[in-house]
Coordinates of C-alpha atoms and ligand atoms in Angstrom, one line a residue:
M6 CA 97.3 100.4 61.2
I7 CA 98.6 102.7 58.4
N8 CA 102.2 102.3 57.5
V9 CA 104.6 105.0 56.3
Q10 CA 107.6 104.3 54.1
S11 CA 110.7 106.4 54.5
N12 CA 113.1 107.4 51.7
N13 CA 115.4 104.7 52.9
N14 CA 112.7 102.1 52.8
L15 CA 112.0 101.8 56.5
I16 CA 108.4 100.7 57.0
L17 CA 107.1 102.5 60.0
S18 CA 103.6 102.2 61.6
Q19 CA 101.8 105.5 62.0
V20 CA 101.6 104.8 65.7
A21 CA 105.0 103.8 67.2
L22 CA 105.7 102.6 70.7
G23 CA 107.9 105.0 72.7
C24 CA 109.8 102.7 75.0
M25 CA 111.2 105.3 77.4
N26 CA 108.5 104.9 80.1
L27 CA 108.0 101.2 79.9
P28 CA 107.8 99.5 83.3
L29 CA 111.3 97.9 82.9
E30 CA 111.4 96.8 86.6
D31 CA 108.6 94.3 85.7
E32 CA 109.7 92.5 82.5
I33 CA 106.4 90.5 82.4
K34 CA 104.4 93.7 82.2
T35 CA 106.8 95.2 79.7
E36 CA 106.5 92.1 77.5
E37 CA 102.7 92.3 77.7
I38 CA 102.8 95.9 76.4
I39 CA 105.2 95.0 73.6
E40 CA 103.2 91.9 72.6
Y41 CA 100.0 93.9 72.5
A42 CA 101.7 96.6 70.4
L43 CA 102.8 94.0 67.9
S44 CA 99.3 92.5 67.9
E45 CA 98.0 96.0 67.0
N46 CA 100.5 96.1 64.1
I47 CA 102.7 98.6 65.7
N48 CA 106.1 98.0 64.1
Y49 CA 108.3 100.9 65.2
F50 CA 109.8 100.7 68.6
D51 CA 111.7 103.8 69.9
T52 CA 114.5 103.5 72.5
A53 CA 117.8 105.3 73.2
D54 CA 121.1 104.3 74.8
L55 CA 120.5 106.9 77.4
Y56 CA 117.1 105.6 78.6
Q57 CA 117.8 103.9 82.0
F58 CA 121.5 104.1 81.1
G59 CA 121.4 101.2 78.7
R60 CA 118.8 99.1 80.4
N61 CA 116.0 100.2 78.1
E62 CA 117.9 98.9 75.0
E63 CA 118.6 95.7 76.8
V64 CA 115.1 94.9 78.0
T65 CA 113.2 96.0 74.9
G66 CA 115.9 94.3 72.6
K67 CA 115.6 91.1 74.6
I68 CA 111.8 91.0 74.5
L69 CA 111.6 92.0 70.8
S70 CA 114.1 89.3 69.8
R71 CA 111.6 86.7 70.9
Y72 CA 109.1 88.0 68.3
R73 CA 111.5 88.5 65.4
S74 CA 110.6 85.3 63.6
R75 CA 106.9 86.1 63.7
H76 CA 106.8 89.9 63.1
D77 CA 108.6 92.5 61.0
F78 CA 109.5 95.5 63.0
T79 CA 111.9 98.3 63.2
I80 CA 113.9 99.4 66.2
G81 CA 115.2 102.9 66.5
T82 CA 117.8 103.9 69.1
K83 CA 119.8 107.1 69.7
V84 CA 123.3 108.2 70.5
G85 CA 125.2 111.3 71.5
N86 CA 124.7 111.6 75.2
E87 CA 127.6 110.3 77.2
F88 CA 126.5 108.5 80.4
D89 CA 127.9 106.6 83.3
R90 CA 126.0 103.5 83.8
H91 CA 127.2 102.9 87.4
L92 CA 126.6 106.4 88.6
Q93 CA 123.3 106.4 86.5
Q94 CA 124.2 109.8 85.3
K95 CA 124.4 111.7 82.0
I96 CA 127.9 113.0 81.7
G97 CA 127.9 115.2 78.6
W98 CA 127.2 115.6 74.9
N99 CA 129.5 113.8 72.4
P100 CA 128.7 113.8 68.7
T101 CA 132.3 112.8 67.6
A102 CA 132.8 110.1 65.0
K103 CA 135.0 108.2 67.5
Y104 CA 132.3 108.2 70.1
I105 CA 129.4 107.3 67.8
K106 CA 131.4 104.4 66.2
G107 CA 132.3 103.1 69.6
Q108 CA 128.8 103.4 71.1
V109 CA 127.1 101.7 68.1
K110 CA 128.8 98.5 69.2
N111 CA 127.5 98.8 72.7
S112 CA 123.9 99.4 71.4
L113 CA 124.2 96.4 69.1
H114 CA 125.4 94.3 72.0
R115 CA 122.7 95.5 74.4
M116 CA 119.9 95.0 71.9
N117 CA 121.3 91.7 70.7
V118 CA 121.0 92.6 67.0
D119 CA 123.4 92.5 64.0
S120 CA 122.4 95.9 62.7
I121 CA 120.4 98.9 63.9
D122 CA 117.4 99.8 61.8
L123 CA 117.3 103.5 62.7
Y124 CA 120.2 105.3 64.5
Q125 CA 119.3 108.8 65.6
L126 CA 121.4 111.6 66.9
H127 CA 120.0 112.3 70.3
G128 CA 120.1 116.1 70.2
G129 CA 122.9 118.2 68.8
T130 CA 124.1 121.8 68.8
I131 CA 125.0 124.2 66.1
E132 CA 128.6 124.3 67.5
D133 CA 129.1 120.5 66.9
D134 CA 131.4 119.4 64.0
K135 CA 128.2 118.3 62.2
D136 CA 130.0 117.2 59.1
E137 CA 132.1 114.8 61.1
T138 CA 128.9 113.4 62.8
I139 CA 127.2 113.0 59.4
E140 CA 130.2 111.2 58.0
A141 CA 130.1 108.8 61.0
F142 CA 126.5 107.9 60.3
E143 CA 127.2 107.6 56.5
D144 CA 130.2 105.3 57.3
L145 CA 128.1 103.1 59.6
K146 CA 125.4 102.9 56.9
A147 CA 127.9 102.0 54.2
E148 CA 129.3 99.2 56.4
G149 CA 125.8 97.9 57.0
I150 CA 126.0 98.4 60.7
I151 CA 123.0 100.7 60.6
K152 CA 120.2 100.7 57.9
S153 CA 119.2 104.3 58.2
Y154 CA 119.8 107.4 60.4
G155 CA 117.8 110.3 61.7
L156 CA 117.9 113.3 64.0
S157 CA 116.0 114.0 67.2
S158 CA 116.2 117.7 67.8
I159 CA 114.1 120.8 68.6
R160 CA 116.7 123.3 67.5
P161 CA 115.7 124.9 64.2
N162 CA 119.3 125.7 63.2
V163 CA 120.5 122.2 63.8
I164 CA 117.4 120.7 62.0
D165 CA 118.0 123.0 59.1
Y166 CA 121.7 122.0 58.8
Y167 CA 120.9 118.3 58.8
I168 CA 118.1 118.7 56.3
R169 CA 120.3 120.5 53.9
N170 CA 123.6 118.6 54.4
S171 CA 122.8 115.0 55.3
N172 CA 120.6 112.1 54.3
I173 CA 118.6 111.9 57.5
D174 CA 115.6 109.7 57.0
T175 CA 113.6 110.8 60.1
L176 CA 113.3 113.8 62.3
M177 CA 111.9 113.4 65.8
L178 CA 110.5 116.4 67.7
Q179 CA 107.9 117.1 70.4
F180 CA 104.6 118.0 68.8
N181 CA 101.1 118.2 70.0
P182 CA 98.3 120.9 70.1
I183 CA 100.1 122.7 73.0
D184 CA 103.7 122.4 71.8
N185 CA 102.8 123.4 68.2
R186 CA 106.3 125.0 67.6
P187 CA 107.2 122.5 64.9
L188 CA 104.4 123.8 62.6
E189 CA 106.5 126.5 61.2
L190 CA 109.1 123.9 60.1
M191 CA 106.8 121.4 58.4
T192 CA 107.1 122.7 54.9
S193 CA 110.9 122.2 54.9
L194 CA 110.5 118.7 56.2
E195 CA 108.7 117.1 53.3
D196 CA 111.6 114.7 52.5
V197 CA 111.9 113.2 55.9
V198 CA 109.6 111.1 58.1
V199 CA 108.5 113.5 60.9
M200 CA 108.1 111.6 64.1
A201 CA 106.0 113.4 66.8
R202 CA 107.1 112.5 70.3
G203 CA 105.2 113.7 73.4
P204 CA 101.9 113.4 71.6
L205 CA 99.9 113.2 74.8
M206 CA 101.9 115.8 76.7
Q207 CA 102.7 113.3 79.4
G208 CA 99.1 112.3 79.7
L209 CA 97.5 115.8 79.5
F210 CA 95.6 114.7 76.4
T211 CA 94.0 111.7 78.0
Q212 CA 91.1 110.9 80.4
K213 CA 93.5 111.6 83.2
S214 CA 93.9 115.2 82.0
A215 CA 92.8 116.9 85.3
E216 CA 95.1 114.7 87.4
V217 CA 98.0 115.2 85.1
L218 CA 97.5 118.9 85.0
Q219 CA 97.5 119.1 88.8
H220 CA 100.4 116.7 89.4
K221 CA 102.7 117.3 86.4
F222 CA 102.0 120.8 85.3
P223 CA 100.9 122.7 88.5
D224 CA 102.6 125.8 87.2
G225 CA 101.4 125.5 83.6
M226 CA 103.8 125.2 80.8
F227 CA 105.3 127.3 77.9
N228 CA 103.3 130.5 78.1
Y229 CA 100.2 128.9 79.5
S230 CA 99.2 129.2 83.2
S231 CA 97.6 126.1 84.8
D232 CA 94.2 127.9 84.7
E233 CA 94.5 128.7 81.0
L234 CA 95.4 125.0 80.3
N235 CA 92.4 123.9 82.3
A236 CA 90.1 126.2 80.4
I237 CA 91.3 125.2 76.9
L238 CA 91.2 121.5 77.7
G239 CA 87.7 122.0 79.0
E240 CA 86.7 123.5 75.7
L241 CA 88.4 120.7 73.8
M242 CA 86.4 118.2 75.8
E243 CA 83.2 119.8 74.7
V244 CA 84.2 118.8 71.1
S245 CA 85.0 115.2 72.2
D246 CA 85.8 113.6 75.5
D247 CA 88.6 111.6 73.8
L248 CA 91.4 114.1 74.0
T249 CA 93.9 111.5 72.9
A250 CA 92.0 111.0 69.6
L251 CA 91.9 114.8 69.1
S252 CA 95.6 115.1 69.7
Y253 CA 96.4 112.2 67.4
R254 CA 94.2 113.7 64.7
Y255 CA 95.9 117.1 65.1
I256 CA 99.4 115.5 64.9
L257 CA 98.7 113.3 61.9
D258 CA 97.4 116.3 59.9
S259 CA 101.1 117.6 59.8
A260 CA 103.4 114.8 61.0
N261 CA 103.9 111.3 59.7
I262 CA 104.3 109.2 62.9
I263 CA 103.1 109.4 66.5
V264 CA 105.7 108.1 68.9
S265 CA 103.4 107.4 71.9
G266 CA 104.8 106.4 75.2
V267 CA 103.1 104.3 77.9
S268 CA 103.9 102.8 81.2
T269 CA 100.9 100.4 81.4
L270 CA 99.1 98.1 79.1
E271 CA 95.8 99.8 79.8
Q272 CA 97.2 103.1 78.6
L273 CA 98.3 101.5 75.3
E274 CA 94.9 99.8 74.9
N275 CA 93.1 103.1 75.4
N276 CA 95.5 104.9 73.1
M277 CA 94.9 102.3 70.3
D278 CA 91.1 102.8 70.7
S279 CA 91.7 106.5 70.4
Y280 CA 94.0 106.1 67.3
R281 CA 91.1 104.2 65.6
K282 CA 88.7 107.0 66.6
S283 CA 91.2 109.6 65.3
L284 CA 91.0 108.2 61.8
E285 CA 87.3 109.0 61.8
I286 CA 87.6 112.5 63.1
N287 CA 87.2 115.4 60.7
S288 CA 89.7 118.0 61.7
S289 CA 87.4 120.8 60.5
D290 CA 85.0 119.9 63.3
F291 CA 87.5 121.2 65.9
S292 CA 89.4 123.8 64.0
G293 CA 87.6 126.6 66.0
I294 CA 89.0 125.4 69.3
L295 CA 92.4 124.7 67.8
Q296 CA 92.6 128.4 66.9
K297 CA 92.5 129.1 70.6
F298 CA 95.8 127.3 71.3
K299 CA 98.7 129.8 71.3
K300 CA 100.8 129.7 68.2
L301 CA 104.2 129.0 69.7
R302 CA 107.6 129.3 68.0
Y303 CA 111.1 128.1 68.8
E304 CA 112.6 131.3 70.3
E305 CA 116.2 130.0 70.6
H306 CA 118.7 128.3 68.3
R307 CA 117.4 130.0 65.2
I308 CA 120.7 131.1 63.7
Ligands
LIG421 N1 114.7 113.7 72.8 C1 114.2 112.6 72.4 O1 114.6 112.0 71.4 C2 113.0 112.1 73.1 C3 112.5 112.8 74.3 C4 111.4 112.3 74.9 C5 110.7 111.2 74.4 N2 111.2 110.5 73.3 C6 110.5 109.3 72.7 O2 109.1 109.6 72.5 C7 108.3 108.7 73.3 C8 107.1 109.4 73.8 O3 107.4 110.5 74.5 P1 106.6 110.9 75.8 O4 106.8 109.8 76.8 O5 107.0 112.3 76.3 O6 105.2 110.9 75.2 P2 103.7 111.0 75.7 O7 103.0 110.0 74.9 O8 103.2 112.4 75.6 O9 103.7 110.7 77.3 C9 103.8 109.4 77.7 C10 103.2 109.3 79.1 O10 101.8 109.8 79.1 C11 101.1 109.1 80.0 N3 100.0 108.3 79.2 C12 100.1 107.8 78.0 N4 99.0 107.2 77.7 C13 98.1 107.4 78.6 C14 96.7 107.1 78.9 N5 96.0 106.5 78.0 N6 96.2 107.5 80.0 C15 96.9 108.2 81.0 N7 98.2 108.5 80.8 C16 98.8 108.2 79.7 C17 102.0 108.1 80.7 O11 102.5 108.8 81.9 P3 102.7 107.9 83.2 O12 103.8 107.0 82.9 O13 103.2 109.0 84.2 O14 101.4 107.3 83.6 C18 103.1 107.9 79.7 O15 104.3 107.5 80.2 C19 109.3 108.2 74.4 O16 108.9 106.9 74.9 C20 110.6 108.1 73.7 O17 110.6 106.9 72.9 C21 112.3 111.0 72.6

């Protein structure tokens, strides 16, 4: 496993475990996945206060705490979405200093940790009082409550503001051969660790591609129809039947880290095999087919 070091000295594995879709209802299965991830030297675990309204932090934090004496790892969580745990509902967006400083205590408690390695703003709008938000993260860092902070956003104007006016260490955005919108931003992101979420487009870049297309994307996505997706994935499969490896290779040519989500151990085992294969792939071997993917751009939130 290749590791990446952030400006703020976080050591992050090139493949991270996205915890959002872990089978939390079965803690034994969840622990098997986390244990396997650690055995594969995955050392970055990505959660959020919002995932399962606090339960994701609780379960992943509890399981990971059992491995802390044997493994070095980094946990990232996120803040900014107000939610009602009892109603299991998101209530609104709240990037105020008061809210962030209050919520960090809840996340520490849920994850049973003394400090948070990576605290990410879970979205953001250009209308926010961004300087207040940045100051809150800086205060938490100065107090040692968090080690580092980052942004998860797909809004170019918000990303640009944080890149120019804060010390964000990481930026998380959806990135894969279909959602290639982040490409236009990459040159401005050289000083942060770019974390690609959604690397498999919910399973579209896997052996289950046909099923996922039919069940999750029957109407296509972005400006692709379902038929267009089917055709382009078919052409990609002529290059290699390991679509996961191709997507990982594509992502790692531009981003630093892949935040891959799984709901079963088998998926993670397959994905790790594909990660190893991706390291052997020469991107130029499939550059022709990559040209066929539409060059998308973020149409909104540009100014
Ligand atoms: N705004 C944000 O900050 C934000 C938003 C979204 C995600 N994230 C983070 O990014 C992580 C990854 O995002 P994502 O879940 O969208 O990523 P993804 O890796 O594109 O999709 C994960 C899903 O793909 C399917 N899958 C994965 N491996 C597979 C395999 N080998 N074979 C068949 N299907 C497979 C599974 O779907 P099934 O479970 O249906 O089988 C899995 O839950 C999340 O866990 C979370 O940590 C952050």
